[in-house]
XYZ file of C-alpha atoms in Angstrom:
569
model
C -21.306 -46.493 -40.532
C -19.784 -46.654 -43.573
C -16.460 -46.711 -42.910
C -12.973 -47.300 -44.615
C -11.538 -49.751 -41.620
C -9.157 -52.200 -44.260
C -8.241 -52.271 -47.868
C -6.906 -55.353 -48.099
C -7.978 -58.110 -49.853
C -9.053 -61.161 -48.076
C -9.645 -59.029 -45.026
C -13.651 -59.301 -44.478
C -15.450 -56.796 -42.328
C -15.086 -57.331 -38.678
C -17.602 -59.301 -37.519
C -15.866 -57.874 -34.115
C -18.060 -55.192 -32.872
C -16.630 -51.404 -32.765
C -16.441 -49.222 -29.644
C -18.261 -46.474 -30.711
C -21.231 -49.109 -31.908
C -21.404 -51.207 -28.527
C -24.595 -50.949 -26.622
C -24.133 -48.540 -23.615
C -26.905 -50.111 -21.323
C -25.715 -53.621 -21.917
C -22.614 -55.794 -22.468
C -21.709 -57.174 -25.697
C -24.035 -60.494 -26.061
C -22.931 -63.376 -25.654
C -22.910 -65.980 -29.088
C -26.093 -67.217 -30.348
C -25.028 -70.675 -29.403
C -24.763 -70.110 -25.364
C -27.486 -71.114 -23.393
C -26.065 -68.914 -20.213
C -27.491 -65.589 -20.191
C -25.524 -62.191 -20.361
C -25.399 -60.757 -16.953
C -27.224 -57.373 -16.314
C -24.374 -55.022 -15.768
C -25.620 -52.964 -12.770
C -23.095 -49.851 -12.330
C -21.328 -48.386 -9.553
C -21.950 -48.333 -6.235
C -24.391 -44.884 -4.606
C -21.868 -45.027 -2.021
C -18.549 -45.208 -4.060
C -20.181 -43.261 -6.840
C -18.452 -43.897 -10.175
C -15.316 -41.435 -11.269
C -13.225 -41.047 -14.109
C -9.590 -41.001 -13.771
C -9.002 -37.577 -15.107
C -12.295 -36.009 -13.434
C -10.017 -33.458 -11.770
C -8.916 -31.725 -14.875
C -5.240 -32.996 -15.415
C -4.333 -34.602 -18.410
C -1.536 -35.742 -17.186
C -3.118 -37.999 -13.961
C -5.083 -39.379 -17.484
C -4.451 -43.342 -17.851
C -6.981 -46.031 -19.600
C -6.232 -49.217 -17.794
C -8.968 -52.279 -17.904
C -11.167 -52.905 -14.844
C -10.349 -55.142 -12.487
C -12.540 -57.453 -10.767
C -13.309 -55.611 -7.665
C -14.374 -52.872 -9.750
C -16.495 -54.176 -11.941
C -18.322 -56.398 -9.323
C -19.105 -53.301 -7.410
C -20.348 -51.820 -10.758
C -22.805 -55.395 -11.122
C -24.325 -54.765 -7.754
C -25.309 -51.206 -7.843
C -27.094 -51.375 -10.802
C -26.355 -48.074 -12.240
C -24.622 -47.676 -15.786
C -21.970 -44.833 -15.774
C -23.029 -42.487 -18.616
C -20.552 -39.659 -19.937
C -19.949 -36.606 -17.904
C -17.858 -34.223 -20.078
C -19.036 -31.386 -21.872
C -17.844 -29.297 -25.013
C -16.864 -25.559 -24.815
C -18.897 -22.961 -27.174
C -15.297 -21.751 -27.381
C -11.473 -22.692 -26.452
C -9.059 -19.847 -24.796
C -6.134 -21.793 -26.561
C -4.293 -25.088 -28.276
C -3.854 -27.091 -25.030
C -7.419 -26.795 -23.640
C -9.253 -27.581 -26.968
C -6.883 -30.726 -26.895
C -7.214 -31.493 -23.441
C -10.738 -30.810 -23.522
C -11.361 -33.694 -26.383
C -9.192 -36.138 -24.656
C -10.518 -36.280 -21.907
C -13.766 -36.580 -23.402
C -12.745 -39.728 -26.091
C -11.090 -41.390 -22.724
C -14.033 -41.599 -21.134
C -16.169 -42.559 -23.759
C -13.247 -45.441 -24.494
C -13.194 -45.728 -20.294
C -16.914 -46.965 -20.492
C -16.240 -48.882 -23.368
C -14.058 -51.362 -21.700
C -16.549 -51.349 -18.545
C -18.885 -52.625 -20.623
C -16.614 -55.627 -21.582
C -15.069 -55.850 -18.758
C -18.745 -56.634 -17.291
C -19.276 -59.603 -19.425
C -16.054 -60.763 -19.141
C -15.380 -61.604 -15.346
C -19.069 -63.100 -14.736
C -18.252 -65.770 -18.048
C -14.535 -65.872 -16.494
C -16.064 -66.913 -13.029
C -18.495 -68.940 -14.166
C -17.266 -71.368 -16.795
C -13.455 -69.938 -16.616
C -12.583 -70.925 -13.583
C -10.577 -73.631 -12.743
C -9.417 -73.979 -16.039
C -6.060 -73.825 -17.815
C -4.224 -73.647 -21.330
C -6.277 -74.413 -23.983
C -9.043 -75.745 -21.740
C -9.708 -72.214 -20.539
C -8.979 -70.407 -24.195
C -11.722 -72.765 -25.577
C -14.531 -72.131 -23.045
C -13.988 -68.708 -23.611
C -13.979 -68.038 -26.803
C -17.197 -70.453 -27.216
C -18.845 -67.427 -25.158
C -17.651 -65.098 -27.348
C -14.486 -63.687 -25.468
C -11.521 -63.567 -27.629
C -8.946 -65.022 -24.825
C -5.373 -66.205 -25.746
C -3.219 -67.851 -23.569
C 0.104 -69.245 -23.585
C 1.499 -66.457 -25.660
C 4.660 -65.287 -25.395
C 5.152 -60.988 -25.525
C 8.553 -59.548 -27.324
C 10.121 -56.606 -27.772
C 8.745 -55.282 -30.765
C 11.102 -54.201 -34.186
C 10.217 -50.361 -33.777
C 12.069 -48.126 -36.707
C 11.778 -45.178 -34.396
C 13.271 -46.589 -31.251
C 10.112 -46.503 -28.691
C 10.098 -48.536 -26.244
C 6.193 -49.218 -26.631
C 6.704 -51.393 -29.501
C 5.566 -55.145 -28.678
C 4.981 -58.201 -30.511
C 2.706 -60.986 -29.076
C 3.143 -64.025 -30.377
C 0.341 -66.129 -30.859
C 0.185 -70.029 -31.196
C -1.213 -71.288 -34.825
C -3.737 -72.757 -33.667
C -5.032 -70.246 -31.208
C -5.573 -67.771 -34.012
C -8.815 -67.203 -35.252
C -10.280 -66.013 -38.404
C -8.858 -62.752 -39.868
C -12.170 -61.224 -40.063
C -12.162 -60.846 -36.088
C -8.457 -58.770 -36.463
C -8.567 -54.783 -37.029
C -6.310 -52.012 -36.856
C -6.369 -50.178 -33.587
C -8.276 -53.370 -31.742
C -7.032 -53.064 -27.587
C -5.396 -55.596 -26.128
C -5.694 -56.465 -22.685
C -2.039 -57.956 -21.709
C -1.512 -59.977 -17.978
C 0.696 -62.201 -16.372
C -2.382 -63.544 -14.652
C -5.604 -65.170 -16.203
C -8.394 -62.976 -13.801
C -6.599 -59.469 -14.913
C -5.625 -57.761 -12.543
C -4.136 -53.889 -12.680
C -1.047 -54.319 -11.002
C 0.164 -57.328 -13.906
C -2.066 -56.175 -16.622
C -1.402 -53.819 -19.254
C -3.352 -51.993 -22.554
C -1.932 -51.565 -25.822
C -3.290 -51.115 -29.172
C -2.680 -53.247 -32.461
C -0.820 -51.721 -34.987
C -1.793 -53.891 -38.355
C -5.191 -55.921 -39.068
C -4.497 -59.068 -38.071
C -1.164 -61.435 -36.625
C 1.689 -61.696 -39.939
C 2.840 -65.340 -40.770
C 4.591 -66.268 -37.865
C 1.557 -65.507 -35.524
C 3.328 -62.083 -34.556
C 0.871 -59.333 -33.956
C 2.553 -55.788 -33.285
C 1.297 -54.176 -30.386
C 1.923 -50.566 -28.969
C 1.391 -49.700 -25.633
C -1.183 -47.074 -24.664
C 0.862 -44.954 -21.629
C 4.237 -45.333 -20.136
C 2.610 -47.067 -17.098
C 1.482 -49.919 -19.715
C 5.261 -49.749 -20.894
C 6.490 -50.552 -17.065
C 3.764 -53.257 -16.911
C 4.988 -54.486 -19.693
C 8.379 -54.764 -19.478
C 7.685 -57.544 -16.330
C 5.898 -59.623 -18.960
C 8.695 -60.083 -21.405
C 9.642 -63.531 -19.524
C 7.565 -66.141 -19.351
C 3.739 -66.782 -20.667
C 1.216 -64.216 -20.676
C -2.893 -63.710 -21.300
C -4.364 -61.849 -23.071
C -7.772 -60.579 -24.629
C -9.140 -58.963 -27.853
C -11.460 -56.069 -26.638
C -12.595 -53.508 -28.122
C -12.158 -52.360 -31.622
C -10.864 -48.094 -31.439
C -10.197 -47.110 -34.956
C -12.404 -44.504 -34.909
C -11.381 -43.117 -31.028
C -7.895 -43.509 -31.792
C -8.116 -41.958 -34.979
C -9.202 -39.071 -33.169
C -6.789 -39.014 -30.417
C -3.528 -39.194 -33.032
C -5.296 -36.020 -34.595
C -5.347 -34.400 -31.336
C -1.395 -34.911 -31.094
C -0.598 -34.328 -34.879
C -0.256 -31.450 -36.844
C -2.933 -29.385 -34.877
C -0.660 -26.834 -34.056
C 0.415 -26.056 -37.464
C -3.207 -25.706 -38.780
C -4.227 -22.641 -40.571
C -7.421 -22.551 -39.297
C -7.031 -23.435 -35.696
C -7.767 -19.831 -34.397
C -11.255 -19.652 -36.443
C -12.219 -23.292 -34.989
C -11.066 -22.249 -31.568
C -13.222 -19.263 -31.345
C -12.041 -17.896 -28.183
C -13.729 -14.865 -28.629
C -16.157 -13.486 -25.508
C -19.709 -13.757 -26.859
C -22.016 -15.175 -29.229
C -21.908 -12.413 -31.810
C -20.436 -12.708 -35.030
C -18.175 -10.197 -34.423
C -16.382 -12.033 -31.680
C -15.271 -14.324 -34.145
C -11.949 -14.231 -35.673
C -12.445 -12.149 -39.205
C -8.939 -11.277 -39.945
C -7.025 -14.407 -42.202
C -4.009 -15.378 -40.390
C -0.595 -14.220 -42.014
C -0.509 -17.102 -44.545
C -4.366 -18.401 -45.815
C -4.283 -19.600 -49.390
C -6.779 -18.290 -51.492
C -7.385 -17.596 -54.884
C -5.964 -14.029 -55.893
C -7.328 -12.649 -58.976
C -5.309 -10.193 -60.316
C -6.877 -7.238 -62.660
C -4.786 -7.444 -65.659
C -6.500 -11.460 -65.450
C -9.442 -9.658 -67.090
C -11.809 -12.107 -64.831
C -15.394 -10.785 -64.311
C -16.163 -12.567 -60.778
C -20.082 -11.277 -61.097
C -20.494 -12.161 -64.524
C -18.826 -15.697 -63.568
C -21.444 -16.165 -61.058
C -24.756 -15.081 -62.796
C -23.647 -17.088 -65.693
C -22.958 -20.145 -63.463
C -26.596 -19.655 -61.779
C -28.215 -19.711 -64.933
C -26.782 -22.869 -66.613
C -27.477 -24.625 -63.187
C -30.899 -22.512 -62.434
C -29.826 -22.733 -58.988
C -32.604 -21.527 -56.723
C -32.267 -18.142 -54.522
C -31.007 -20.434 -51.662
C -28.662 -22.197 -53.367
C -27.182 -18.814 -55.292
C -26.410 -17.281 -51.452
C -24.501 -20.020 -51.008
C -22.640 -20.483 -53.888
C -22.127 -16.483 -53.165
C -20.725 -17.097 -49.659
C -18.572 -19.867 -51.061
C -17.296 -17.497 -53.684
C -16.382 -14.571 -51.616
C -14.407 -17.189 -49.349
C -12.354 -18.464 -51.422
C -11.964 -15.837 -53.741
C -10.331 -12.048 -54.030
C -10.501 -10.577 -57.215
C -10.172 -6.119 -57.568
C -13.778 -3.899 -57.121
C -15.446 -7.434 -56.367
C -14.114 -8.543 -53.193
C -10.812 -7.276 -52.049
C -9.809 -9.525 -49.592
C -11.157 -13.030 -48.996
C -14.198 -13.908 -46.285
C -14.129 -15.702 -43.496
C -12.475 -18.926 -43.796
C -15.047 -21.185 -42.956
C -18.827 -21.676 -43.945
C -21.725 -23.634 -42.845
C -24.222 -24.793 -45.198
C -27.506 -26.467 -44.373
C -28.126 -29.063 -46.717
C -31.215 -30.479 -45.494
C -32.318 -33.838 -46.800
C -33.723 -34.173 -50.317
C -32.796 -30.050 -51.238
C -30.020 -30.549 -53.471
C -26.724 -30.694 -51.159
C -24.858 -32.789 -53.165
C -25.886 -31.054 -56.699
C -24.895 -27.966 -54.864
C -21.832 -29.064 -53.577
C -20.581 -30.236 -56.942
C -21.679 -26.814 -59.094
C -19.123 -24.903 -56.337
C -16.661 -27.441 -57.484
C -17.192 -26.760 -60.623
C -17.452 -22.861 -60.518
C -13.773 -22.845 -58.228
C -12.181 -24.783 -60.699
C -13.807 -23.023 -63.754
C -12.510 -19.531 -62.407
C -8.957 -21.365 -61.910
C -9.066 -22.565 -65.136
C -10.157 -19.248 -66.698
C -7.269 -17.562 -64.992
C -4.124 -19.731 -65.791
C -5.274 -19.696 -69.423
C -4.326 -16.164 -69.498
C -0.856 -16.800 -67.558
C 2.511 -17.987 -67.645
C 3.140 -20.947 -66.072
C 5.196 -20.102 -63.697
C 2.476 -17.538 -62.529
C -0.594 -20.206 -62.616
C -2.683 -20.667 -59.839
C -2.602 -24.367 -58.086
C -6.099 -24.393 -55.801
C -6.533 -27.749 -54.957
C -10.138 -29.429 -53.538
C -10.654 -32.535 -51.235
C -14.107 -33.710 -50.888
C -14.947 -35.781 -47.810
C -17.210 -37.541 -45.384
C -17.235 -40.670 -42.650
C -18.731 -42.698 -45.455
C -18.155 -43.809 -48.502
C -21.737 -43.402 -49.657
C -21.429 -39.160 -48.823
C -18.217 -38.853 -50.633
C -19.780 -41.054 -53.682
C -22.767 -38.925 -53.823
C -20.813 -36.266 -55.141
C -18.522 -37.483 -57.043
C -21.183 -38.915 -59.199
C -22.721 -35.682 -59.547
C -19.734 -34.498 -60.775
C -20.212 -36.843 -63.556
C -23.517 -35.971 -64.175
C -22.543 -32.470 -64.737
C -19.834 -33.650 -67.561
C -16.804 -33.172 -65.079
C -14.337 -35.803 -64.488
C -10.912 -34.302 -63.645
C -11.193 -35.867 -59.987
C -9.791 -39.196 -58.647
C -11.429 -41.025 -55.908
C -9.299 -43.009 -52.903
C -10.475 -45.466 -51.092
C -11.170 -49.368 -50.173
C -12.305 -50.448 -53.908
C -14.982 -52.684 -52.495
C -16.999 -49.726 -50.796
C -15.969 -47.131 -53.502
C -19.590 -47.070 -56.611
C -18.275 -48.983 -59.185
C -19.017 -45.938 -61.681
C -16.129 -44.244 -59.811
C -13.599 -47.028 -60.145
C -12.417 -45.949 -63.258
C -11.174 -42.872 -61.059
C -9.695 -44.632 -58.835
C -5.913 -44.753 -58.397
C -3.243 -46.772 -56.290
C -3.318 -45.946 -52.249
C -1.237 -48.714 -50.868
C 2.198 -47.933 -52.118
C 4.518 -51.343 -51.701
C 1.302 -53.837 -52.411
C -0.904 -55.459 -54.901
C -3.847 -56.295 -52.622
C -6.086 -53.196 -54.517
C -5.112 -54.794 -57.719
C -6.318 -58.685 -56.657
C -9.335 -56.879 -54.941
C -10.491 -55.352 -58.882
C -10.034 -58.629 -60.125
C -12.026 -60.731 -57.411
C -14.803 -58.228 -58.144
C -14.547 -58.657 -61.521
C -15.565 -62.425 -61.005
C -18.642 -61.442 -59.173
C -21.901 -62.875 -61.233
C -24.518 -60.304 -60.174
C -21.803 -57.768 -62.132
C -23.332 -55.483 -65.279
C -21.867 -55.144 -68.016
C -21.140 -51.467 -66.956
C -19.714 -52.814 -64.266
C -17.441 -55.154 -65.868
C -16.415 -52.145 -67.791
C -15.377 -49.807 -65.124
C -13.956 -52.179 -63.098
C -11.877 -53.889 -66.299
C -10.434 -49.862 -66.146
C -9.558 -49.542 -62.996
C -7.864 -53.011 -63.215
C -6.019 -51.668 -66.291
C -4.842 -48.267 -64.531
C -3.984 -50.255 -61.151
C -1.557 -52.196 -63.296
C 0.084 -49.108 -64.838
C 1.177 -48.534 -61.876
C -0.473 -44.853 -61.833
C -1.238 -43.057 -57.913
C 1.206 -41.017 -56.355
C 1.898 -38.520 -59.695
C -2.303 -38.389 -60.195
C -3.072 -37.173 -56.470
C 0.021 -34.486 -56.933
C -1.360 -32.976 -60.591
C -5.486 -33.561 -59.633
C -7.308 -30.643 -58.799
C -10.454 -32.216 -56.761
C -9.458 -35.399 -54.484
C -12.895 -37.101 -53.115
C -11.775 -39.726 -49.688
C -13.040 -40.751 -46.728
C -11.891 -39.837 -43.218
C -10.643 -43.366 -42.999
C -8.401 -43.499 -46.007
C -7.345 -40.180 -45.606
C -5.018 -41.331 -43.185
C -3.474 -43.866 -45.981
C 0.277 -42.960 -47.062
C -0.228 -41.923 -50.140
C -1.156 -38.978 -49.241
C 1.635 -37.893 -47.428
C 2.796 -34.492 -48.361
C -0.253 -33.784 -49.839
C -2.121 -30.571 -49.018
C -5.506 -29.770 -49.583
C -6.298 -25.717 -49.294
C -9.935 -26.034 -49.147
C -11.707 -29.330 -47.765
C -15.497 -29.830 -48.022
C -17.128 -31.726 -45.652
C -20.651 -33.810 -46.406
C -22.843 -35.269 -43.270
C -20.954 -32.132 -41.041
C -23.685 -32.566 -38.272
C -23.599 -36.135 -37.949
C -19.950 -36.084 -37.150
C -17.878 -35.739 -33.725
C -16.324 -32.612 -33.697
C -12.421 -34.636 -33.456
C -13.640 -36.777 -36.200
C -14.113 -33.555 -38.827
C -10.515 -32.076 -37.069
C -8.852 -35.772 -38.785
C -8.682 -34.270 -42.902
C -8.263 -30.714 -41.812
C -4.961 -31.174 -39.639
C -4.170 -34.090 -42.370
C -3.956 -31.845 -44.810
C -3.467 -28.414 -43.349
C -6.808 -26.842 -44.703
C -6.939 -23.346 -45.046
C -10.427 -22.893 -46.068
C -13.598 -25.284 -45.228
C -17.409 -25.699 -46.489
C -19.041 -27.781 -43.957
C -22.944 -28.971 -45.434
C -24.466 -30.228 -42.559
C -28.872 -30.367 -41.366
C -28.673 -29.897 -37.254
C -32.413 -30.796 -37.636
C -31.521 -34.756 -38.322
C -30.039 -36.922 -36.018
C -27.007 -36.279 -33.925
C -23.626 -38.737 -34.493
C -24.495 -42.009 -33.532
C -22.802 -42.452 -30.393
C -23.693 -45.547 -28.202
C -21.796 -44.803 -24.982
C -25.073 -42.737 -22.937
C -24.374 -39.490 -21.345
C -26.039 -38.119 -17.728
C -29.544 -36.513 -19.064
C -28.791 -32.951 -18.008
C -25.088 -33.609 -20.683
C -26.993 -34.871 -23.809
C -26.495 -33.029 -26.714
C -23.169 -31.206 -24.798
C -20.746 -34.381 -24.887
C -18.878 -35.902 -28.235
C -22.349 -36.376 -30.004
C -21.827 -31.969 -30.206
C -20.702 -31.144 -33.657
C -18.466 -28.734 -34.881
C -20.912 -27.635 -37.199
C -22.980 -26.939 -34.362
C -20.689 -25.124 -31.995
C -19.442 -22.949 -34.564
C -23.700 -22.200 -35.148
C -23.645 -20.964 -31.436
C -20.888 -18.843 -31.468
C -22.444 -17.447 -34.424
C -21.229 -18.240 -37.729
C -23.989 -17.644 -39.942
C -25.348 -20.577 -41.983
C -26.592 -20.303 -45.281
């Protein structure tokens, strides 16, 4: 997937694979190179039959530690894979259980995960591994493709806000490896002890992409129990091991904790009505939903708006509904539509009709009744309606963007990582590291590419000019349409940003926490998910029991809110 993992220069992509794209019927493969093959992992034991640590329903008994030994040679002899078990809710009675719900869900999806490794870890460990020490034993590991360190010494981290999981492992200079195999949110497997085991082995997460100068790389710890753990390692040498990469699960887990609470639309996405009927979900807007109020002395014809907009586009009968249902959304205007729809709507875009064409004539339309309006008003009394468009890649978010262009409108800015961003958008681009010049030296190392156009020299000579102007934070705050990824919407620039309406491309191919990450970013009030249910599910690798499929994290939120039934157009 097309995602925006690193913006920095010099960082290449990963060649470390990511936990939601590791195999779930087989370890991660050993390097070309080896001539031992990867053992079959054979899964727990009929008579010890595999269960995850919060099976019982309490969040709090929850805990993500690495395998030990025992465990996973068990799991090798029984020769059954453990497959996901949890199942999504057509509705949530509050907060706390759609929360717990989707942690417990993303654990043991990231619970398998480390199986998996764990599985071709102690069979290369006890094979070639053993026996050996220092460098001996880092060497013959990481020559089958297990990124071991040993000898490193763990510190208490510099933490601004005082926690007590902040860590710093130091690693030797010549133990590190390329900066390719470094990412943000990568797990760390901490022990006193080379074979790993629980009770002097710890998990913690990496907090930057990649060790800094002096071979520190910052580490948090992933519960208090890891904190305890490691708190006994701070003297003396200690092992450790590069995993997993978990941008995308913990992505979704911070969401969880962040901001959810405060959400305007958390009661519509809940749904915790009693049945399936449309009626039984939420219709009345919550005490504060931003919309745009027209007022009558604005003289704005809605109707007229709309059948003039439908003409110049010759949008088909299809496309007009939902352009209509858009409309009526986000819009209240007197003898039209008093009061604004329901918040959210569901749009099937299926492949090849138009979606993105569509999606960028409601842009347009929103905007042009905004525009319409504050020409008529004071300033003080102008109406601020701001748009993010967004996706999990780059490609979705791109899409429209450019069609935005095609239909003559520009006034949108694009954030992103500039080497994934289409370089007919670059000149829209604008500054999303704050205290850095790594976008800057990233425009002009593409500018030295020899397979470049001379279009593309030209927008990315702009972009190079507004990157040096120094222009970002001021353009997100006075820009009406914002397009990002999920990814970068996380980036700091956009603190304090709000978006009131967020629309979401590729809804049914995403996990249901995933499309929760730039709605509780940006406390969205109103959403246009454009999603087909008829293509293929999110690609999720971890399997799930057969009588689960389709129930687990691969269910959508487009897709729940279908069966609860939100009408989509």
């Amino acid at each position: 997937m097309d995602n925006d993992h690193d913006i920095s220069a010099g960082h290449e992509k990963s060649s470390f694979t990511p936990a939601s794209r590791i195999p779930a019927e087989i370890p991660p493969p050993p390097p070309p190179a080896s001539s031992a093959a990867a053992p079959e992992i054979n899964m727990i034991d009929p008579a010890k039959p595999f269960k995850s640590p919060f099976a019982d329903g309490n969040y709090a008994m929850i805990a993500l530690q690495f395998p030990n030994s025992k465990k996973v040679l068990s799991i090798l002899k029984s020769k059954k894979h453990p497959k996901r078990t949890k199942v999504v809710p057509v509705k949530f009675a509050n907060l706390n259980v759609y929360r717990d719900t989707f942690r417990k869900i993303i654990y043991e999806h990231l619970e398998i995960m480390l199986i998996q490794y764990a599985s071709y870890f102690y069979p290369c460990y006890d094979k070639f591994g053993k026996g050996k020490q220092g460098k001996d034993l880092e060497r013959i590991m990481r020559s089958r493709g297990v990124g071991m360190y040993v000898q490193c010494e763990l510190k208490d981290g510099d933490d601004r806000n005082g926690s007590e999981k902040r860590l710093r492992l130091m690693l030797h200079h010549q133990s590190r490896e390329s900066y390719s195999k470094y990412n943000r949110d990568d797990l760390w497997v901490i022990s006193k002890v080379p074979t790993f085991e629980s009770s002097q082995t710890f998990l913690a997460r990496s907090t930057y992409y990649g060790p800094f100068s002096d071979g520190a790389l910052e580490l948090d710890c992933f519960s208090p129990r890891d904190v305890r753990v490691a708190t006994g390692c701070l003297k003396g040498t200690v092992y450790a091991l590069r995993t997993i990469s978990a941008s995308t699960e913990l992505m979704m887990l911070d969401t969880l904790e962040d901001k959810l609470k405060q959400l305007p639309l958390l009661p519509y996405i809940l749904a915790n009505g009693t049945g399936k009927k449309k009626r039984d979900v939420p219709l009345d807007p919550l005490p504060i939903m931003e919309y745009i109020e027209i007022k009558r002395e604005d003289g704005i014809n809605v109707e007229a708006k709309l059948k003039e907009t439908v003409a110049f586009y010759k949008l088909n009968p299809d496309q007009e509904s939902v352009l209509r249902r858009v409309a009526r959304s986000v819009i209240a205007s007197p003898n039209w539509n008093p009061g604004p729809d329901h918040p959210i709507v569901l749009v099937h875009g299926v492949y090849g009709s138009g979606k993105s064409f569509l999606a960028a004539v409601i842009i347009i339309f929103i905007q042009d009744i905004v525009d319409t309006v504050n020409e008529k008003r004071e300033p003080e009394d102008a109406i601020q309606y701001r748009i993010l468009v967004s996706s999990m890649t780059n490609v979705a978010v791109d899409r429209i963007l450019e069609t935005l262009l095609k239909l003559g409108y520009d006034h949108f800015i694009r954030i992103g990582s500039m080497k994934k961003i289409t370089k007919s958008l670059l000149p829209y681009t604008v500054k999303a590291r704050l205290n850095t010049n790594e976008e800057l030296k990233e425009l002009e190392q593409m500018l030295e590419d020899p397979m470049n156009s001379e279009e593309d020299i030209d927008n990315i000579s702009v972009a190079i000019q507004k990157f040096r102007k120094a222009e970002g934070i001021s353009q997100i705050q006075n820009t009406s349409v914002v397009g990002t990824t999920f990814m970068s919407s996380t980036f700091e620039v956009f603190n304090q940003i709000r978006f009131p309406l967020v629309l979401v491309d590729e809804a049914s191919q995403l996990m249901e926490p995933l499309t929760m990450v730039p709605l509780a970013r940006f406390l969205c009030q109103r959403l246009v998910m454009i999603g087909d249910p008829l293509q293929l599910p999110p690609t999720i690798t971890t399997a799930s029991e057969e009588s689960k499929i389709g129930k687990g994290l691969e269910k959508t939120m487009f897709d729940r809110l279908t069966e609860i039934g939100l009408e989509v157009k």
